[in-house]
Coordinates of C-alpha atoms (C1' of nucleotides) in Angstrom, one line a residue:
Chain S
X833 CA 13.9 6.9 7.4
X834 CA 10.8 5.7 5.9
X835 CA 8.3 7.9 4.7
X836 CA 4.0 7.6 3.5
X837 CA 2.8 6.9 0.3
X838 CA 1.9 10.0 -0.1
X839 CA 5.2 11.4 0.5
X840 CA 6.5 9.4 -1.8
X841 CA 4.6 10.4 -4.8
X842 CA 5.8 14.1 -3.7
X843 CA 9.4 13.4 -3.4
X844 CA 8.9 11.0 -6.8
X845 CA 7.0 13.7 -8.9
X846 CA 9.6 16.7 -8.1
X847 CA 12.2 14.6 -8.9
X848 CA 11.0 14.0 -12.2
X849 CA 10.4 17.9 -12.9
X850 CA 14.0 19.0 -11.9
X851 CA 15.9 17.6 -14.5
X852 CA 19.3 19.0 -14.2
X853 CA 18.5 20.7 -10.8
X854 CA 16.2 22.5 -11.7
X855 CA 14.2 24.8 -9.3
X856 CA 10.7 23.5 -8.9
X857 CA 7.5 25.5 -8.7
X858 CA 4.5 24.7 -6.4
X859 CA 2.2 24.9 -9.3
X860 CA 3.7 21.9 -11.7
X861 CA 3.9 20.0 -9.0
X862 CA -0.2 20.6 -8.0
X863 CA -0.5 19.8 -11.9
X864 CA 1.4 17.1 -12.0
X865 CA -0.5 15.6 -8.7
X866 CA -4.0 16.4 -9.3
X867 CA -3.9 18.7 -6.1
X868 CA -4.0 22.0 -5.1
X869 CA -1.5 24.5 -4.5
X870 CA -2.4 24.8 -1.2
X871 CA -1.3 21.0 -0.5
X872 CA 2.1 21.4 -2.1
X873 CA 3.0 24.2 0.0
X874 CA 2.2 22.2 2.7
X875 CA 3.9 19.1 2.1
X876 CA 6.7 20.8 1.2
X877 CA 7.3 22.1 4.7
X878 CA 7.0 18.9 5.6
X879 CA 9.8 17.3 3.3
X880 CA 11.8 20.3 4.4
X881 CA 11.7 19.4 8.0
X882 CA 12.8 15.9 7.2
X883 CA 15.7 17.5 5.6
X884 CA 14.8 16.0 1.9
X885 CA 15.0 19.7 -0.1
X886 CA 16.3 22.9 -0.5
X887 CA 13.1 25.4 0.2
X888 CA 12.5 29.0 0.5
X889 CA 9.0 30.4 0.3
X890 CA 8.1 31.8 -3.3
X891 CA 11.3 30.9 -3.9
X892 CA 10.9 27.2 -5.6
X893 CA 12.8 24.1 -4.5
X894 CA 14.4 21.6 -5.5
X895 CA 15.2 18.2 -3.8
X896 CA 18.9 17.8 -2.0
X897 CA 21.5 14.5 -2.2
X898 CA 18.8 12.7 0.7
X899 CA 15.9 13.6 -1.4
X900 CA 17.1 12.5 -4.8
X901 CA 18.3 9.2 -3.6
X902 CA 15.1 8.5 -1.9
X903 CA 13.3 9.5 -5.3
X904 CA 15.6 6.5 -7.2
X905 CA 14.9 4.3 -4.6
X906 CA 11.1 4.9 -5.2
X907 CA 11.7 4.7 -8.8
X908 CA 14.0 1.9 -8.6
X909 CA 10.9 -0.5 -7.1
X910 CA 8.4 1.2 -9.3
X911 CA 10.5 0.2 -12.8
X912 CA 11.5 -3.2 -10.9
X913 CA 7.6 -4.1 -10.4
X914 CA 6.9 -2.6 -14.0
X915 CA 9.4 -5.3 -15.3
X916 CA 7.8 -7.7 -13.2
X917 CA 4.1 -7.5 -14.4
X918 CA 5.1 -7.5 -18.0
X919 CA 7.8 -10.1 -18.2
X920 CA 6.8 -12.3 -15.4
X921 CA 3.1 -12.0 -15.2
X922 CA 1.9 -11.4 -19.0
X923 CA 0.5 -7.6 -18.6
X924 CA 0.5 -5.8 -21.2
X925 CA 2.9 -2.3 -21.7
X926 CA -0.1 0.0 -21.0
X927 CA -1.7 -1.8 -18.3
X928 CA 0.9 -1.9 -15.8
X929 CA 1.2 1.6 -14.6
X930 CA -1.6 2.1 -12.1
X931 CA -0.9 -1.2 -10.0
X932 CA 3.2 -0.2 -10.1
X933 CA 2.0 3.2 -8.5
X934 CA 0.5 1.0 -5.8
X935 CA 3.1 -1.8 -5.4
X936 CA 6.1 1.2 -5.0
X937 CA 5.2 2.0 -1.5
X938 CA 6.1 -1.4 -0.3
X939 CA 8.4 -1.2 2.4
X940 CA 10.7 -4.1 2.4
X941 CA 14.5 -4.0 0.6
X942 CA 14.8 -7.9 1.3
X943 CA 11.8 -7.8 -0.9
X944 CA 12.8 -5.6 -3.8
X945 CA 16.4 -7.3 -4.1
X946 CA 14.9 -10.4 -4.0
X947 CA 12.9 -9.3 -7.1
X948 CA 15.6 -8.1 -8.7
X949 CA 17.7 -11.1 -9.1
X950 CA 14.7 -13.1 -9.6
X951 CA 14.1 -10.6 -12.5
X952 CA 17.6 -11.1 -13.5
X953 CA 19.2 -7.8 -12.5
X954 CA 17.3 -6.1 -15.6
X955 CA 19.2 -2.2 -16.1
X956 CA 16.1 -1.2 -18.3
X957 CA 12.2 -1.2 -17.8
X958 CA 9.9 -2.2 -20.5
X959 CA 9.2 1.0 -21.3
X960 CA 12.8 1.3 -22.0
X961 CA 13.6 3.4 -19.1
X962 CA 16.5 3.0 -16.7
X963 CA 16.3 0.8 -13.6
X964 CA 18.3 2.1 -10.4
X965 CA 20.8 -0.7 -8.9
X966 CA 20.6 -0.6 -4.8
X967 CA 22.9 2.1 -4.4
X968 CA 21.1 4.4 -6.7
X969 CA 23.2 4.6 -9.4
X970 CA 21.2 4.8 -12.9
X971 CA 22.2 2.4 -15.8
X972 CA 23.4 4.4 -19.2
X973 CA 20.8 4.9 -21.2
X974 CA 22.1 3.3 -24.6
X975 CA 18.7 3.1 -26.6
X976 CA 15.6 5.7 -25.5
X977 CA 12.2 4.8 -26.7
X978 CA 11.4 6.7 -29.9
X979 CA 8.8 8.7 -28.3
X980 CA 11.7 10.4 -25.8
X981 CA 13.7 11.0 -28.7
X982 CA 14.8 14.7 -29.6
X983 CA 13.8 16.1 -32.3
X984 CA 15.5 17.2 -35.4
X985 CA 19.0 14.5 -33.9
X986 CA 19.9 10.9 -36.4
X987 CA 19.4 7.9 -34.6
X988 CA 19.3 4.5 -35.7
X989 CA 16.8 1.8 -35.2
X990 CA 18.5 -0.3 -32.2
X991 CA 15.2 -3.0 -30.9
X992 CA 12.0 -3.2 -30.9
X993 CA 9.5 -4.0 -27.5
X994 CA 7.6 -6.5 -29.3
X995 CA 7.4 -9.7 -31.0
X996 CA 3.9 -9.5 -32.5
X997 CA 3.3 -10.4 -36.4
X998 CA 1.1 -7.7 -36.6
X999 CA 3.5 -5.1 -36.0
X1000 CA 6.9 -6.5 -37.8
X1001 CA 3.7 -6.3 -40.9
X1002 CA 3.5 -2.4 -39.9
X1003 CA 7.2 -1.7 -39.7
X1004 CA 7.7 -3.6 -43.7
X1005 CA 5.3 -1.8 -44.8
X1006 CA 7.0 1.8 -43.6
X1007 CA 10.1 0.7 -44.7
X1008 CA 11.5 0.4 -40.9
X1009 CA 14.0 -2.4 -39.9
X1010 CA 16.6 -2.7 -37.3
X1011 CA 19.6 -0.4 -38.4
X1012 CA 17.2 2.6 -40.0
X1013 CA 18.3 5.6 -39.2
X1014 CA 15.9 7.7 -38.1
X1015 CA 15.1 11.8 -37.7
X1016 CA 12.2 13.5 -35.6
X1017 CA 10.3 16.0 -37.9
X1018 CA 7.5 17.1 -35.8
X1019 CA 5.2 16.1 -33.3
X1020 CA 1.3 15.8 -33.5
X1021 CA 0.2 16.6 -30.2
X1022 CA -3.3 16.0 -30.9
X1023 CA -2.7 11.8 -30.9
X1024 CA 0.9 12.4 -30.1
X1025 CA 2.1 10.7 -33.6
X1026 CA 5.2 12.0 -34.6
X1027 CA 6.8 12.6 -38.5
X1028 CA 10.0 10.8 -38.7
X1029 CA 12.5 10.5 -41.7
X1030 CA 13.8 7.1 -42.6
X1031 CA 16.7 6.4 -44.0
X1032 CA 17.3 10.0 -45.0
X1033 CA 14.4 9.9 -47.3
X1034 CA 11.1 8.5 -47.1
X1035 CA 8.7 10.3 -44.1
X1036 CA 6.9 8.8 -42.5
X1037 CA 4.3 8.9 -39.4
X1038 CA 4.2 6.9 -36.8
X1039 CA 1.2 6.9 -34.4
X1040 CA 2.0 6.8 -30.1
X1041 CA 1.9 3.8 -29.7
X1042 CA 4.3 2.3 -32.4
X1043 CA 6.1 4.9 -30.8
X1044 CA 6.4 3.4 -27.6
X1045 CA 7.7 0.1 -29.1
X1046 CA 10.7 1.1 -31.0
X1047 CA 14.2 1.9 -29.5
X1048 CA 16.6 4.6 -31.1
X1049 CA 20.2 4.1 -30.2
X1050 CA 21.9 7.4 -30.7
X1051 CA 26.0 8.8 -29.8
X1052 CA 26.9 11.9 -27.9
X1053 CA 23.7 12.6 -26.0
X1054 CA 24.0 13.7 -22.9
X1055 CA 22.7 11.5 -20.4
X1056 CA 19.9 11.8 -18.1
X1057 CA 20.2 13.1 -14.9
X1058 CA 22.2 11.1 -11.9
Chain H
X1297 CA -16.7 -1.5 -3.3
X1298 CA -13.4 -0.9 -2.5
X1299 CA -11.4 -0.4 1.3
X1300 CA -8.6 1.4 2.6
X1301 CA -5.6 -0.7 4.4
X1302 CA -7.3 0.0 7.8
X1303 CA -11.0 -1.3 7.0
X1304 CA -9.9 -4.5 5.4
X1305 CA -7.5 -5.2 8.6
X1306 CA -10.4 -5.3 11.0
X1307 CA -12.4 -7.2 8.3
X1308 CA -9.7 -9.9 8.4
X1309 CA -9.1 -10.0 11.7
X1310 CA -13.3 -10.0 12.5
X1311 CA -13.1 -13.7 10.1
X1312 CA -10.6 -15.0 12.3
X1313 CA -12.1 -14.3 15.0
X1314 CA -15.8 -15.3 14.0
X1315 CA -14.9 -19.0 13.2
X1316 CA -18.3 -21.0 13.1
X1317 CA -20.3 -17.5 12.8
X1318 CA -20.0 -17.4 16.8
X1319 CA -20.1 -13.7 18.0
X1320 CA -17.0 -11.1 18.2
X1321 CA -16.5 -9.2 20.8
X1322 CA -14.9 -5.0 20.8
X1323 CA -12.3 -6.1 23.0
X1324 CA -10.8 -9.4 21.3
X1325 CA -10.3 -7.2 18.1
X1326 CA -8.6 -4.7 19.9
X1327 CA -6.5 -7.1 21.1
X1328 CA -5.5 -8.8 18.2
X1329 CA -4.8 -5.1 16.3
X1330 CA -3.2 -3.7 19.2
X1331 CA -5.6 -0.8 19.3
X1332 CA -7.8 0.3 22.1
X1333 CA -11.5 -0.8 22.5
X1334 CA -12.8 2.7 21.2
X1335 CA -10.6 2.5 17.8
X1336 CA -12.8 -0.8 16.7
X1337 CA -16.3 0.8 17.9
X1338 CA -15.6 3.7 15.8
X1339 CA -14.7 1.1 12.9
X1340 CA -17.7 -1.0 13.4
X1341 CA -20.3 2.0 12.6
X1342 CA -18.7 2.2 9.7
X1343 CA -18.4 -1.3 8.8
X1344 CA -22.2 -1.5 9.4
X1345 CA -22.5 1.6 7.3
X1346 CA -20.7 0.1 4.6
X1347 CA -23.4 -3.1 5.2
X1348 CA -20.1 -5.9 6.1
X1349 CA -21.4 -6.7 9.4
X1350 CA -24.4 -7.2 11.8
X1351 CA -24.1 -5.3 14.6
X1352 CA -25.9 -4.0 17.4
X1353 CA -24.0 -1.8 20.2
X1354 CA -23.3 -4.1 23.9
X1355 CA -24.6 -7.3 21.7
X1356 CA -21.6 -8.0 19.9
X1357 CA -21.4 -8.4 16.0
X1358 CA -20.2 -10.4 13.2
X1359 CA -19.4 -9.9 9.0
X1360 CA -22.7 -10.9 7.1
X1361 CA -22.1 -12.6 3.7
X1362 CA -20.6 -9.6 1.8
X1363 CA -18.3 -8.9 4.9
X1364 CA -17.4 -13.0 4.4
X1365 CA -16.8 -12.3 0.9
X1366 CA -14.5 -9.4 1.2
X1367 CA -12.5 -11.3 4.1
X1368 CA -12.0 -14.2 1.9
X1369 CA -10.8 -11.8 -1.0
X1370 CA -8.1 -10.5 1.1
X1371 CA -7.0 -13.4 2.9
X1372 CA -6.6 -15.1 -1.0
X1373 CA -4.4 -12.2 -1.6
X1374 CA -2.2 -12.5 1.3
X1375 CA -1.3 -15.8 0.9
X1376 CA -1.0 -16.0 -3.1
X1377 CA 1.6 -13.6 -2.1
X1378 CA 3.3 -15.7 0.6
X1379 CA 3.5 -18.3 -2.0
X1380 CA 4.9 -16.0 -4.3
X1381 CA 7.6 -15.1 -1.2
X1382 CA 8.3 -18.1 -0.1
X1383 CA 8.3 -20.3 -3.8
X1384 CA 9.5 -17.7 -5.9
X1385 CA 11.8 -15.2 -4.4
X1386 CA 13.2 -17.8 -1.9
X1387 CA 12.1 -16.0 1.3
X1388 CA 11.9 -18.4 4.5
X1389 CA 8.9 -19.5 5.9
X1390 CA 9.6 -16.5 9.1
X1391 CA 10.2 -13.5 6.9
X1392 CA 7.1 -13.7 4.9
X1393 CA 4.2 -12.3 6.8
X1394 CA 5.4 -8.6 7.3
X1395 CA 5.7 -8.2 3.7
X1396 CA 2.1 -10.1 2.7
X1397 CA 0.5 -7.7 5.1
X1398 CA 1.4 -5.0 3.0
X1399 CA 1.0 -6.6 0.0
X1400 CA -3.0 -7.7 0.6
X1401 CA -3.8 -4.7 -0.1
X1402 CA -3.0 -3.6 -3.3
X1403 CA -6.0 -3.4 -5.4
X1404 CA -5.9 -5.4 -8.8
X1405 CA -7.9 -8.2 -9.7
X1406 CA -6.2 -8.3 -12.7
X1407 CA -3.1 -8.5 -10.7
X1408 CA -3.9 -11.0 -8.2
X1409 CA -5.7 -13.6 -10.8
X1410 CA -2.6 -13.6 -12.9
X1411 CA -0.7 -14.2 -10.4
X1412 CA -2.3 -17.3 -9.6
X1413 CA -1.8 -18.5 -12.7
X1414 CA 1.7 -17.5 -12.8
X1415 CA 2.0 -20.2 -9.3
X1416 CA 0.1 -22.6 -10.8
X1417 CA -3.3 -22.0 -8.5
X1418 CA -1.8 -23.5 -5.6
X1419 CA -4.6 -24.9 -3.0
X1420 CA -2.1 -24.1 -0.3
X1421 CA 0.5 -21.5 0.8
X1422 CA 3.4 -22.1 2.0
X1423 CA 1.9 -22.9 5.9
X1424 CA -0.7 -25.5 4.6
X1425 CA -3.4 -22.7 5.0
X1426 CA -6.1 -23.1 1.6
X1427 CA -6.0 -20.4 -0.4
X1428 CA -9.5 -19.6 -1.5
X1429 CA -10.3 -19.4 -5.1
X1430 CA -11.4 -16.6 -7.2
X1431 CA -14.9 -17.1 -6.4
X1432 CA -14.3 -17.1 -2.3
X1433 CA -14.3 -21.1 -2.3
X1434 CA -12.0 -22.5 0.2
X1435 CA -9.9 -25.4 -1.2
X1436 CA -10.7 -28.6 1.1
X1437 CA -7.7 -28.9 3.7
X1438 CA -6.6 -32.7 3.2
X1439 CA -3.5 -32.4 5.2
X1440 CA -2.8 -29.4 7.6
X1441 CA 0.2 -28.0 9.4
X1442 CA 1.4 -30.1 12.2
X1443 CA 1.0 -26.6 14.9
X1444 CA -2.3 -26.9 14.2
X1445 CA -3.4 -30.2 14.3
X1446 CA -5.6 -31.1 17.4
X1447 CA -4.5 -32.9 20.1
X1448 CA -4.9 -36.9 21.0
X1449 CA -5.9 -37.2 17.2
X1450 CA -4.3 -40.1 15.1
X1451 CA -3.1 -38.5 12.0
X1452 CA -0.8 -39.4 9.2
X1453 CA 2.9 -37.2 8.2
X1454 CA 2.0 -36.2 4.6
X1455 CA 4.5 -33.8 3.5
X1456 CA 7.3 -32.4 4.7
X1457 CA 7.7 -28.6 3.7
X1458 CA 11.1 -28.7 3.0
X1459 CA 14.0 -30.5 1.3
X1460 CA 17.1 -29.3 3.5
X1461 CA 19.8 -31.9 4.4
X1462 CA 19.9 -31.1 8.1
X1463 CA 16.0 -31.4 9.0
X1464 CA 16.2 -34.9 6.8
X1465 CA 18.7 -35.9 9.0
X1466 CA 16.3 -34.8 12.1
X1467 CA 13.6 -36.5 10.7
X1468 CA 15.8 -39.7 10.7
X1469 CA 17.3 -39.4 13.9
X1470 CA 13.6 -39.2 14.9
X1471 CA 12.3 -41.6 13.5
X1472 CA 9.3 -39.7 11.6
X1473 CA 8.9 -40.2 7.6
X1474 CA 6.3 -39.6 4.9
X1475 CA 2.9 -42.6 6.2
X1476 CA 4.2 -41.9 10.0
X1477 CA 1.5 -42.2 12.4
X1478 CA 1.2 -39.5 14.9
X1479 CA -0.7 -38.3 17.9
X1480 CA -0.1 -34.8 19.6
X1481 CA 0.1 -35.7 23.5
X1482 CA 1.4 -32.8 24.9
X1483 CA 1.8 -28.8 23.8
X1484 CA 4.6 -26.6 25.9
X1485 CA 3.7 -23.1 25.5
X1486 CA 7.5 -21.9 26.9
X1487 CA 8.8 -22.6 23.8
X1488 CA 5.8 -23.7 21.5
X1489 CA 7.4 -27.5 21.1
X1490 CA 5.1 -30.7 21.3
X1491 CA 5.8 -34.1 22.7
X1492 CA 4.5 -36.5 20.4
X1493 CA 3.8 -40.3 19.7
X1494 CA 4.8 -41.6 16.5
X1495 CA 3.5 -45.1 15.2
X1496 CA 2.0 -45.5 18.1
X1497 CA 5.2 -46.6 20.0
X1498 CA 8.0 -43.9 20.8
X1499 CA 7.3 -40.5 22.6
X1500 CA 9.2 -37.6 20.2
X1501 CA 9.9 -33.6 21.1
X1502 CA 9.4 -31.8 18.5
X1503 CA 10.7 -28.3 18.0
X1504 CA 8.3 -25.2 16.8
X1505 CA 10.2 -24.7 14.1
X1506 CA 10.5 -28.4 12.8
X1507 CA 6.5 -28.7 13.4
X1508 CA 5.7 -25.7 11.0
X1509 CA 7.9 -27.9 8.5
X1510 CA 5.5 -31.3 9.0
X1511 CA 1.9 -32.2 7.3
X1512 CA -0.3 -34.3 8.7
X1513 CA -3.4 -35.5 7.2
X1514 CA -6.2 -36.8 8.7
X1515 CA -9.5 -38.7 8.4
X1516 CA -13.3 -37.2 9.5
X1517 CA -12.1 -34.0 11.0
X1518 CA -14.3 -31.0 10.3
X1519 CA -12.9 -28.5 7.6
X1520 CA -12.8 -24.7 8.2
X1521 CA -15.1 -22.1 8.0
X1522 CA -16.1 -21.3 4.7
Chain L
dC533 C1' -31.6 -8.2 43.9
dT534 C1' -28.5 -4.7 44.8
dT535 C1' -23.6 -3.6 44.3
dA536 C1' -19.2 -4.1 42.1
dT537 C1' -16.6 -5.1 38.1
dT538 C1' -15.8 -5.6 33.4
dT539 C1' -16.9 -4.3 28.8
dT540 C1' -18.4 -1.2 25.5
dT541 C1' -19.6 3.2 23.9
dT542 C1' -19.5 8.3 23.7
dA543 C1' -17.2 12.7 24.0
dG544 C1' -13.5 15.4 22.9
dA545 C1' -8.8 15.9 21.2
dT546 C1' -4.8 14.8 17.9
dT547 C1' -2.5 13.8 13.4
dT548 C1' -2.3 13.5 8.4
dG549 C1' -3.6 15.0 4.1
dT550 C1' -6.7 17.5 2.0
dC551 C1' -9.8 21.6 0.7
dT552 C1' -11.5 26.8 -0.2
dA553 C1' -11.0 31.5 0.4
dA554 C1' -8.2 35.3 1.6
dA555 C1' -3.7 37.5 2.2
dA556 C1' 1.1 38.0 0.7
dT557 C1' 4.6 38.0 -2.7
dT558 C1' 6.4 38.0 -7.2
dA559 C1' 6.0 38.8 -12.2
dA560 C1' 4.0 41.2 -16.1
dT561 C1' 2.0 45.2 -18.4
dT562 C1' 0.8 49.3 -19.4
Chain M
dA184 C1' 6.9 53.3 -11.6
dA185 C1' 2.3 52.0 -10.7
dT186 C1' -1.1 48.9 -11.4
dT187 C1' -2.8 44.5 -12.8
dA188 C1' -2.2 39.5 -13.0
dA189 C1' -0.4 35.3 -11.6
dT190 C1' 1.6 32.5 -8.2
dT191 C1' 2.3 31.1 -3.6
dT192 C1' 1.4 31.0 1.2
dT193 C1' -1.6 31.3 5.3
dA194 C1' -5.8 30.6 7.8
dG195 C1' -9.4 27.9 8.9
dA196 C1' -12.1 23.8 8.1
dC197 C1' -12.9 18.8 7.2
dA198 C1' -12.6 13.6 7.0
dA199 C1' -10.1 9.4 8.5
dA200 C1' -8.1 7.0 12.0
dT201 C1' -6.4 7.2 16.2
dC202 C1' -6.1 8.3 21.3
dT203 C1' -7.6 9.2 26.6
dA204 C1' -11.0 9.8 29.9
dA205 C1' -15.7 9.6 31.3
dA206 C1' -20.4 7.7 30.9
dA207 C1' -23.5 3.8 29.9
dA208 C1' -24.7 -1.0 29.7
dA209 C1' -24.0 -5.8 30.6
dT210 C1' -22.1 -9.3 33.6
dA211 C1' -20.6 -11.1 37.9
dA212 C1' -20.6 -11.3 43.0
dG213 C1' -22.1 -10.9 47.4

DNA sequence: CTTATTTTTTAGATTTGTCTAAAATTAATT
DNA sequence: AATTAATTTTAGACAAATCTAAAAAATAAG
């Protein structure tokens, strides 16, 4: 079965908003999309006739076994590519997002296995997310990038995503080093820098996009969805 | 000025048809996409629209300098990506062309250019076809692929376009190596193979498939369109 | 130099994905 | 419980890319 691009951002985006089987309403989707309602409903008719969700009308829906494993396969080659233009071709973290959109709806598994072991078989994106293997089975997440972290739940400081002088200089200076533990206070919406506890003592806040480059390891959370 | 998958097909395929600026006509095109006749009228209005292309209805057309310009932009992205295929995640030289036909068109400069320099800036891909630079320049073909190389022309082996033990051991049993003379004498369309005479003594078959393997570079023969 | 043939274009229809506006259904609020 | 509000679906329309069949123009043949 092989489906359209645009398809395959529909089956991708309800995926993503029905964490732990949740039903799905027409609207977040049209949000999430940049569409109307109108086009959801439609498309989801669609995706029901090719046997990809459970669908009553008004009723929400939610997408079945075929559905979700066609969503990680579509995720899988989005995260593998993602990998790809960071690692392999020097892009940076917030670059990379709007040409992985595009390179996902390549059809060709030779091709994306291929990429894979070129890439070395990587189980986690840079953004720290989990990379599908072929058969769709999604890596334990071991670290989370801090901005994914619950609140108000001890973690500890498990990697940083980058190298770069001038950020080891920003994490000295808050007191932040591999090993911290760390606590959530509050998020900022505004700028989306968040109030963290270090150590049990000191807070501190951290703007988005230090956020995105530190990794919190953390024991009995419950894993994302399979 | 950007395209959809569809317009920047028939662009390509109008520059390979147009070779030497002659005239296209509806019908070759519709050939060569496997569409009917009406399909590429209905394209060429708005190809005109869009200003890629002179055209006047019964007279024939052909791209003007932008519609050059955009051809050569996508025919550097298809085969950047073949060598990308072909060098890097060790497909064969077969399996390739699907795959680059999907790839051509994703829209990134900032994609494409790094992955040039991630290759190296090859002149050639992986056929012996130039790969035109940034700017639209086509690389000067010094040797070219032995399927292509005309007929009753004395030419030189150059390269051999791979390394494997068993098409060494043809090339032996054959009598062909690297400073080789050649001459194409005869071409069998059945099953694409060519009877040629090497240093000017021995009459050879050679296979399709061992030709697309062999260079041959030659004096005072005109380059290709630019 | 007419007539026949081929090529090209137009006309009208179809499919996919989209829209707006109106109707149907569900949820929320007096 | 009845009315209002929000959400979802239907109806009808549109643009892109395609098709078939018929008309128009160019080319070839007698």
């Amino acid at each position: 079965m092989s489906f359209t691009a645009t398809e395959e951002n529909y089956i991708k985006t309800i995926y993503q908003l029905q964490a732990h089987d949740k039903m799905v309403n027409t609207n977040s989707v049209a949000v999430t999309l940049q569409t109307s309602a109108a086009s959801v409903t439609d498309m989801l008719k669609k995706l029901k006739l090719k046997k990809l969700l459970v669908y009553e009308k008004y009723k929400g829906f939610k997408l079945n076994q075929e559905g979700k494993k066609t969503a990680l396969s579509i995720i899988r080659k989005h995260r593998l590519w993602e990998t790809f233009l960071v690692n392999i071709l020097q892009f940076k973290w917030d670059e990379v997002h709007e040409v992985a959109e595009q390179l996902e709806h390549i059809q060709s598994n030779q091709l994306i296995n291929h990429l894979d072991d070129f890439l070395g078989n990587p189980k986690f994106d840079p953004h720290g997310d989990p990379i599908p293997d072929a058969n769709g089975k999604m890596p334990v997440q071991e670290q989370i990038n801090l901005t994914k972290f619950p609140m108000h739940t001890v973690g500890e400081i498990s990697a940083v995503g980058s190298q770069s002088a001038d950020m080891l200089a920003l994490l000295r200076h808050k007191n932040i080093e591999l090993g911290s533990s760390i606590i959530v206070e509050q998020i900022f919406p505004f700028d989306d820098s968040i109030e963290v506890k270090i150590n049990n003592q000191i807070l501190v806040n951290i703007s988005a996009k230090l956020a995105q480059h530190l990794f919190v390891k953390q024991t009995n959370y419950e894993s994302k969805q399979c």
